[in-house]
């Protein structure tokens, strides 16, 4: 296979971009619209329109299309004003990049093999809406093999839709790992998971999920369990103040088995943490969290069954500090939970 290495600035009209079916390596590249005067100066000798109207794409309709036989590595690269920044049908590595002011999606991931998507030290911002659930990162998984989506020090901010949108279909396996990420100020859910009978293992650590119009992390209720989610060391703050009541939460996690440890969950427009229809609910873990001034309950669990609920602080949450369904009934105060004895506080 032929490898191409580039160090360029390039501008496109409505037609341009890259269709990659081999091995493509980009380093220190700037790709933008012909109308863009902010990155590389004035090329078309016309005043820059506000907003820029020309969104460039290759034949497939995407800015950079890594096709089903392709291998793509991008470093120190900036992509502006594309119609979909990157469309990946196979594994990609993206490091130290900016994807900004694109239409539809910043990065669209839809592979059909045991692929790995690694994105690090990258900022995705101001992605404009072209349809339902368009947003920063779209990860679709509908093949019966395990895939990995690994996000490390990634910022997704100020999109017209969800920051990260994850539709999955029946019996598919995926690991999704976020570490030191910022999912902030998106006009939708921060992270929107679409449920099915899939085998999802998701980990979110040391990240900030804040100021999103709807929930910080949202998994709609269905009738079947959907996997596991681990949240540790995060700030889940100020989400859900723009949405309808049913979509307001810091963390809305039905169908997922939660482990929630050492998080600050505060100032959200509805419930701080909500979970229900949880398979093996007794294996859930909620410890060492701060639930502060959420507009509704700090924590709401509607399944019967008790689990590790220890060393949490509840302070000035709205309706009640919590709504915890235990074997003895529904409890609404920390004192009632403590009275259960054992590892409850």
Short mmCIF file of C-alpha atoms in Angstrom, two decimals:
data_model
loop_
_atom_site.label_atom_id
_atom_site.label_comp_id
_atom_site.label_asym_id
_atom_site.label_seq_id
_atom_site.Cartn_x
_atom_site.Cartn_y
_atom_site.Cartn_z
CA UNK A 1 0.00 0.00 0.00
CA UNK A 2 1.16 3.48 -0.73
CA UNK A 3 1.66 5.90 2.16
CA UNK A 4 1.19 9.61 1.73
CA UNK A 5 2.61 12.12 4.22
CA UNK A 6 1.57 15.73 3.96
CA UNK A 7 2.50 19.05 5.51
CA UNK A 8 0.27 21.52 3.70
CA UNK A 9 -2.42 24.14 3.84
CA UNK A 10 -5.26 23.55 1.45
CA UNK A 11 -8.55 25.25 0.67
CA UNK A 12 -11.61 23.91 -1.03
CA UNK A 13 -14.73 25.15 -2.66
CA UNK A 14 -17.76 22.94 -2.27
CA UNK A 15 -15.83 20.03 -3.84
CA UNK A 16 -12.59 18.77 -2.31
CA UNK A 17 -11.29 16.61 0.50
CA UNK A 18 -9.88 13.11 0.70
CA UNK A 19 -11.18 9.63 -0.12
CA UNK A 20 -8.74 7.19 1.47
CA UNK A 21 -8.67 3.49 0.62
CA UNK A 22 -5.00 2.90 1.47
CA UNK A 23 -2.76 4.37 4.17
CA UNK A 24 -3.04 8.09 4.78
CA UNK A 25 -0.84 9.96 7.27
CA UNK A 26 -1.46 13.67 7.87
CA UNK A 27 0.76 15.88 10.01
CA UNK A 28 0.62 19.68 10.36
CA UNK A 29 -2.15 20.09 7.79
CA UNK A 30 -4.75 22.86 7.66
CA UNK A 31 -7.89 22.16 5.60
CA UNK A 32 -10.55 24.80 5.28
CA UNK A 33 -13.06 26.54 3.04
CA UNK A 34 -12.14 28.79 0.14
CA UNK A 35 -14.11 31.54 1.91
CA UNK A 36 -12.15 31.29 5.19
CA UNK A 37 -9.81 34.25 5.75
CA UNK A 38 -8.87 33.36 9.35
CA UNK A 39 -6.62 30.41 8.56
CA UNK A 40 -3.95 31.28 5.99
CA UNK A 41 -5.23 34.64 4.79
CA UNK A 42 -7.54 35.74 2.02
CA UNK A 43 -7.47 33.42 -0.99
CA UNK A 44 -10.63 34.23 -2.93
CA UNK A 45 -10.08 38.03 -2.71
CA UNK A 46 -13.55 38.45 -1.24
CA UNK A 47 -14.66 39.53 2.21
CA UNK A 48 -15.26 36.55 4.46
CA UNK A 49 -19.02 35.94 4.72
CA UNK A 50 -20.59 35.57 8.15
CA UNK A 51 -21.31 32.75 8.43
CA UNK A 52 -19.15 30.93 5.89
CA UNK A 53 -21.55 29.26 3.47
CA UNK A 54 -19.29 26.88 1.52
CA UNK A 55 -18.85 23.55 3.34
CA UNK A 56 -16.42 21.39 1.42
CA UNK A 57 -16.53 17.62 0.92
CA UNK A 58 -15.20 14.91 -1.37
CA UNK A 59 -17.33 12.72 -3.62
CA UNK A 60 -18.73 10.73 -0.67
CA UNK A 61 -20.12 13.92 0.84
CA UNK A 62 -17.60 14.05 3.70
CA UNK A 63 -14.47 16.08 4.27
CA UNK A 64 -12.11 13.16 4.95
CA UNK A 65 -13.50 9.70 4.22
CA UNK A 66 -11.48 6.77 5.56
CA UNK A 67 -13.06 3.93 3.61
CA UNK A 68 -13.45 0.28 4.54
CA UNK A 69 -9.93 -0.59 3.33
CA UNK A 70 -8.30 2.57 4.66
CA UNK A 71 -5.93 3.34 7.51
CA UNK A 72 -5.88 6.95 8.71
CA UNK A 73 -3.52 8.72 11.13
CA UNK A 74 -3.90 12.47 11.73
CA UNK A 75 -1.65 14.59 13.93
CA UNK A 76 -1.44 18.35 14.51
CA UNK A 77 -4.09 18.84 11.83
CA UNK A 78 -6.86 21.43 11.66
CA UNK A 79 -10.12 20.87 9.79
CA UNK A 80 -12.53 23.77 9.34
CA UNK A 81 -15.84 24.24 7.51
CA UNK A 82 -16.17 20.71 6.12
CA UNK A 83 -19.38 18.82 5.56
CA UNK A 84 -18.59 16.17 8.21
CA UNK A 85 -14.98 16.52 9.30
CA UNK A 86 -13.98 12.81 9.33
CA UNK A 87 -16.00 9.80 8.25
CA UNK A 88 -14.30 6.59 9.40
CA UNK A 89 -15.33 3.17 8.08
CA UNK A 90 -12.17 1.61 9.60
CA UNK A 91 -9.81 2.27 12.50
CA UNK A 92 -8.36 5.76 12.88
CA UNK A 93 -5.87 7.55 15.13
CA UNK A 94 -6.41 11.27 15.66
CA UNK A 95 -4.02 13.21 17.93
CA UNK A 96 -3.60 16.91 18.68
CA UNK A 97 -6.13 18.06 16.09
CA UNK A 98 -8.86 20.69 15.82
CA UNK A 99 -12.15 20.00 14.04
CA UNK A 100 -14.28 23.11 14.00
CA UNK A 101 -17.25 24.79 12.33
CA UNK A 102 -18.19 21.70 10.32
CA UNK A 103 -21.70 20.70 9.33
CA UNK A 104 -23.39 17.48 10.42
CA UNK A 105 -20.71 15.77 12.53
CA UNK A 106 -17.19 16.47 13.63
CA UNK A 107 -16.24 12.78 13.50
CA UNK A 108 -18.55 10.03 12.20
CA UNK A 109 -17.54 6.45 13.12
CA UNK A 110 -19.33 3.56 11.43
CA UNK A 111 -17.02 0.57 10.98
CA UNK A 112 -17.86 -3.07 10.31
CA UNK A 113 -14.81 -4.88 11.71
CA UNK A 114 -13.09 -5.27 15.09
CA UNK A 115 -11.90 -1.69 14.85
CA UNK A 116 -10.25 0.71 17.28
CA UNK A 117 -10.81 4.46 17.21
CA UNK A 118 -8.26 6.45 19.22
CA UNK A 119 -8.77 10.19 19.59
CA UNK A 120 -6.51 12.20 21.90
CA UNK A 121 -5.60 15.81 22.72
CA UNK A 122 -8.21 16.98 20.21
CA UNK A 123 -10.87 19.68 20.21
CA UNK A 124 -14.18 19.36 18.36
CA UNK A 125 -16.30 22.49 18.45
CA UNK A 126 -19.13 24.45 16.84
CA UNK A 127 -20.57 21.61 14.76
CA UNK A 128 -23.79 22.81 13.15
CA UNK A 129 -26.89 20.66 12.94
CA UNK A 130 -27.88 19.06 9.64
CA UNK A 131 -30.37 16.54 11.08
CA UNK A 132 -31.53 14.72 14.19
CA UNK A 133 -28.68 13.87 16.60
CA UNK A 134 -25.95 15.50 14.56
CA UNK A 135 -23.15 16.61 16.84
CA UNK A 136 -19.53 16.30 17.82
CA UNK A 137 -18.82 12.54 17.66
CA UNK A 138 -21.22 9.96 16.21
CA UNK A 139 -20.30 6.34 16.95
CA UNK A 140 -22.49 3.69 15.35
CA UNK A 141 -21.88 0.02 16.08
CA UNK A 142 -24.12 -2.55 14.39
CA UNK A 143 -21.84 -5.53 13.74
CA UNK A 144 -21.31 -8.47 16.06
CA UNK A 145 -17.64 -7.91 16.91
CA UNK A 146 -16.00 -5.99 19.73
CA UNK A 147 -14.84 -2.45 19.04
CA UNK A 148 -13.04 0.17 21.11
CA UNK A 149 -13.64 3.91 21.18
CA UNK A 150 -10.85 5.53 23.23
CA UNK A 151 -11.06 9.27 23.97
CA UNK A 152 -8.19 10.81 25.94
CA UNK A 153 -8.08 14.55 26.67
CA UNK A 154 -10.75 15.33 24.09
CA UNK A 155 -12.95 18.43 24.17
CA UNK A 156 -16.38 18.42 22.51
CA UNK A 157 -18.10 21.75 22.92
CA UNK A 158 -20.73 24.09 21.55
CA UNK A 159 -22.31 21.71 19.04
CA UNK A 160 -25.89 22.05 17.81
CA UNK A 161 -26.69 18.49 18.92
CA UNK A 162 -25.32 15.96 21.42
CA UNK A 163 -21.64 16.09 22.20
CA UNK A 164 -21.30 12.33 21.65
CA UNK A 165 -24.06 10.19 20.12
CA UNK A 166 -23.84 6.39 20.43
CA UNK A 167 -26.49 4.29 18.66
CA UNK A 168 -25.94 0.55 18.98
CA UNK A 169 -27.95 -2.44 17.88
CA UNK A 170 -28.74 -5.91 19.11
CA UNK A 171 -26.02 -8.01 20.79
CA UNK A 172 -23.06 -5.92 19.74
CA UNK A 173 -20.02 -5.48 21.98
CA UNK A 174 -18.31 -2.16 22.54
CA UNK A 175 -15.85 -0.66 24.98
CA UNK A 176 -16.01 3.10 25.26
CA UNK A 177 -13.40 4.84 27.41
CA UNK A 178 -13.16 8.55 28.20
CA UNK A 179 -10.38 9.98 30.33
CA UNK A 180 -9.68 13.65 31.06
CA UNK A 181 -12.30 14.82 28.56
CA UNK A 182 -14.54 17.89 28.49
CA UNK A 183 -18.08 17.56 27.11
CA UNK A 184 -19.50 21.02 27.58
CA UNK A 185 -22.15 23.45 26.38
CA UNK A 186 -23.70 21.22 23.72
CA UNK A 187 -27.27 21.84 22.55
CA UNK A 188 -28.42 18.33 23.37
CA UNK A 189 -27.26 15.65 25.78
CA UNK A 190 -23.60 15.69 26.60
CA UNK A 191 -23.41 11.95 25.87
CA UNK A 192 -26.47 10.28 24.33
CA UNK A 193 -26.54 6.49 24.33
CA UNK A 194 -29.27 4.79 22.28
CA UNK A 195 -30.19 1.51 23.93
CA UNK A 196 -30.71 -1.94 22.53
CA UNK A 197 -29.79 -5.39 23.80
CA UNK A 198 -26.13 -4.64 23.45
CA UNK A 199 -23.09 -5.44 25.55
CA UNK A 200 -21.72 -2.03 26.42
CA UNK A 201 -18.84 -1.41 28.80
CA UNK A 202 -18.36 2.32 29.27
CA UNK A 203 -15.87 4.15 31.47
CA UNK A 204 -15.77 7.90 32.10
CA UNK A 205 -12.96 9.13 34.35
CA UNK A 206 -11.51 12.48 35.39
CA UNK A 207 -13.75 14.36 32.97
CA UNK A 208 -15.99 17.41 32.96
CA UNK A 209 -19.55 17.08 31.63
CA UNK A 210 -21.11 20.48 32.11
CA UNK A 211 -23.58 22.99 30.78
CA UNK A 212 -25.23 20.70 28.25
CA UNK A 213 -28.78 21.65 27.25
CA UNK A 214 -30.19 18.23 28.16
CA UNK A 215 -28.75 15.54 30.44
CA UNK A 216 -25.04 15.15 31.00
CA UNK A 217 -25.17 11.41 30.19
CA UNK A 218 -28.46 10.02 28.89
CA UNK A 219 -29.55 6.45 28.19
CA UNK A 220 -33.29 6.23 27.40
CA UNK A 221 -35.39 3.71 29.28
CA UNK A 222 -36.05 0.37 27.59
CA UNK A 223 -37.24 -3.02 28.80
CA UNK A 224 -33.89 -4.84 28.73
CA UNK A 225 -30.54 -4.35 30.45
CA UNK A 226 -27.91 -2.78 28.25
CA UNK A 227 -24.49 -3.07 29.88
CA UNK A 228 -22.27 -1.42 32.48
CA UNK A 229 -21.07 2.12 33.10
CA UNK A 230 -18.26 3.27 35.41
CA UNK A 231 -17.96 6.95 36.36
CA UNK A 232 -15.09 8.03 38.58
CA UNK A 233 -13.57 11.38 39.47
CA UNK A 234 -15.82 13.49 37.22
CA UNK A 235 -17.53 16.88 37.47
CA UNK A 236 -21.17 16.55 36.33
CA UNK A 237 -22.38 20.12 36.65
CA UNK A 238 -25.12 22.37 35.32
CA UNK A 239 -26.72 20.06 32.76
CA UNK A 240 -30.36 19.90 31.77
CA UNK A 241 -31.56 23.45 32.35
CA UNK A 242 -32.85 23.91 28.82
CA UNK A 243 -34.68 20.63 28.20
CA UNK A 244 -38.11 19.20 28.96
CA UNK A 245 -38.47 17.80 32.46
CA UNK A 246 -38.06 14.15 31.42
CA UNK A 247 -34.64 14.90 29.91
CA UNK A 248 -33.16 16.85 32.80
CA UNK A 249 -30.53 15.01 34.76
CA UNK A 250 -26.86 15.00 35.45
CA UNK A 251 -26.75 11.23 34.83
CA UNK A 252 -29.82 9.36 33.54
CA UNK A 253 -28.78 5.71 33.35
CA UNK A 254 -31.66 3.21 33.15
CA UNK A 255 -30.76 -0.27 31.89
CA UNK A 256 -27.08 0.24 32.79
CA UNK A 257 -25.36 -1.26 35.83
CA UNK A 258 -23.72 1.81 37.44
CA UNK A 259 -20.50 2.21 39.38
CA UNK A 260 -20.38 5.87 40.44
CA UNK A 261 -17.41 6.82 42.63
CA UNK A 262 -15.78 10.11 43.68
CA UNK A 263 -17.85 12.40 41.46
CA UNK A 264 -19.25 15.88 42.04
CA UNK A 265 -22.84 15.92 40.73
CA UNK A 266 -24.16 19.42 41.21
CA UNK A 267 -26.49 22.15 39.97
CA UNK A 268 -28.18 19.97 37.36
CA UNK A 269 -31.66 20.95 36.16
CA UNK A 270 -33.35 17.73 37.34
CA UNK A 271 -32.15 14.63 39.19
CA UNK A 272 -28.45 14.36 39.85
CA UNK A 273 -28.21 10.58 39.30
CA UNK A 274 -31.13 8.42 38.14
CA UNK A 275 -31.09 4.68 37.40
CA UNK A 276 -33.71 1.95 37.06
CA UNK A 277 -34.43 -1.38 35.36
CA UNK A 278 -30.94 -2.39 36.39
CA UNK A 279 -29.95 -6.03 36.00
CA UNK A 280 -28.33 -7.31 39.22
CA UNK A 281 -29.04 -3.99 40.89
CA UNK A 282 -27.44 -5.31 44.10
CA UNK A 283 -24.07 -5.06 42.29
CA UNK A 284 -24.43 -1.31 41.74
CA UNK A 285 -21.93 0.89 43.58
CA UNK A 286 -22.49 4.55 44.51
CA UNK A 287 -19.81 5.83 46.91
CA UNK A 288 -17.92 8.99 47.90
CA UNK A 289 -19.93 11.35 45.70
CA UNK A 290 -21.13 14.87 46.35
CA UNK A 291 -24.76 15.54 45.33
CA UNK A 292 -25.16 19.30 45.57
CA UNK A 293 -28.13 21.53 44.76
CA UNK A 294 -29.62 19.51 41.94
CA UNK A 295 -33.07 20.83 41.09
CA UNK A 296 -34.83 17.52 41.82
CA UNK A 297 -33.51 14.59 43.85
CA UNK A 298 -29.81 14.19 44.31
CA UNK A 299 -30.21 10.46 43.61
CA UNK A 300 -33.20 8.44 42.41
CA UNK A 301 -33.33 4.62 42.27
CA UNK A 302 -36.70 3.03 41.56
CA UNK A 303 -35.74 -0.67 41.49
CA UNK A 304 -36.19 -2.78 44.63
CA UNK A 305 -33.01 -4.20 46.07
CA UNK A 306 -30.17 -2.63 48.03
CA UNK A 307 -26.56 -2.05 47.01
CA UNK A 308 -23.38 -0.37 48.19
CA UNK A 309 -24.34 3.24 48.89
CA UNK A 310 -21.71 4.68 51.20
CA UNK A 311 -19.89 7.89 52.15
CA UNK A 312 -21.92 10.16 49.87
CA UNK A 313 -22.75 13.77 50.75
CA UNK A 314 -26.18 15.19 49.91
CA UNK A 315 -26.67 18.91 50.27
CA UNK A 316 -29.64 21.15 49.42
CA UNK A 317 -31.07 19.08 46.58
CA UNK A 318 -34.51 20.17 45.43
CA UNK A 319 -37.47 17.81 45.89
CA UNK A 320 -35.70 15.60 48.44
CA UNK A 321 -32.11 14.66 48.97
CA UNK A 322 -32.78 11.24 47.45
CA UNK A 323 -35.43 8.71 46.46
CA UNK A 324 -34.02 5.27 47.14
CA UNK A 325 -36.23 2.22 46.79
CA UNK A 326 -35.13 -0.39 49.27
CA UNK A 327 -36.64 -3.71 50.30
CA UNK A 328 -38.48 -1.95 53.13
CA UNK A 329 -39.96 0.69 50.81
CA UNK A 330 -38.91 4.01 49.30
CA UNK A 331 -36.61 6.16 51.40
CA UNK A 332 -36.27 9.92 51.03
CA UNK A 333 -33.59 10.98 53.48
CA UNK A 334 -30.01 10.14 54.29
CA UNK A 335 -31.08 9.22 57.81
CA UNK A 336 -33.55 6.63 56.49
CA UNK A 337 -30.85 5.06 54.33
CA UNK A 338 -28.37 5.05 57.22
CA UNK A 339 -30.95 3.23 59.30
CA UNK A 340 -30.65 0.25 56.97
CA UNK A 341 -27.29 -0.45 58.62
CA UNK A 342 -24.25 -1.85 56.88
CA UNK A 343 -22.67 0.01 53.98
CA UNK A 344 -25.31 2.70 53.53
CA UNK A 345 -24.86 6.40 54.09
#
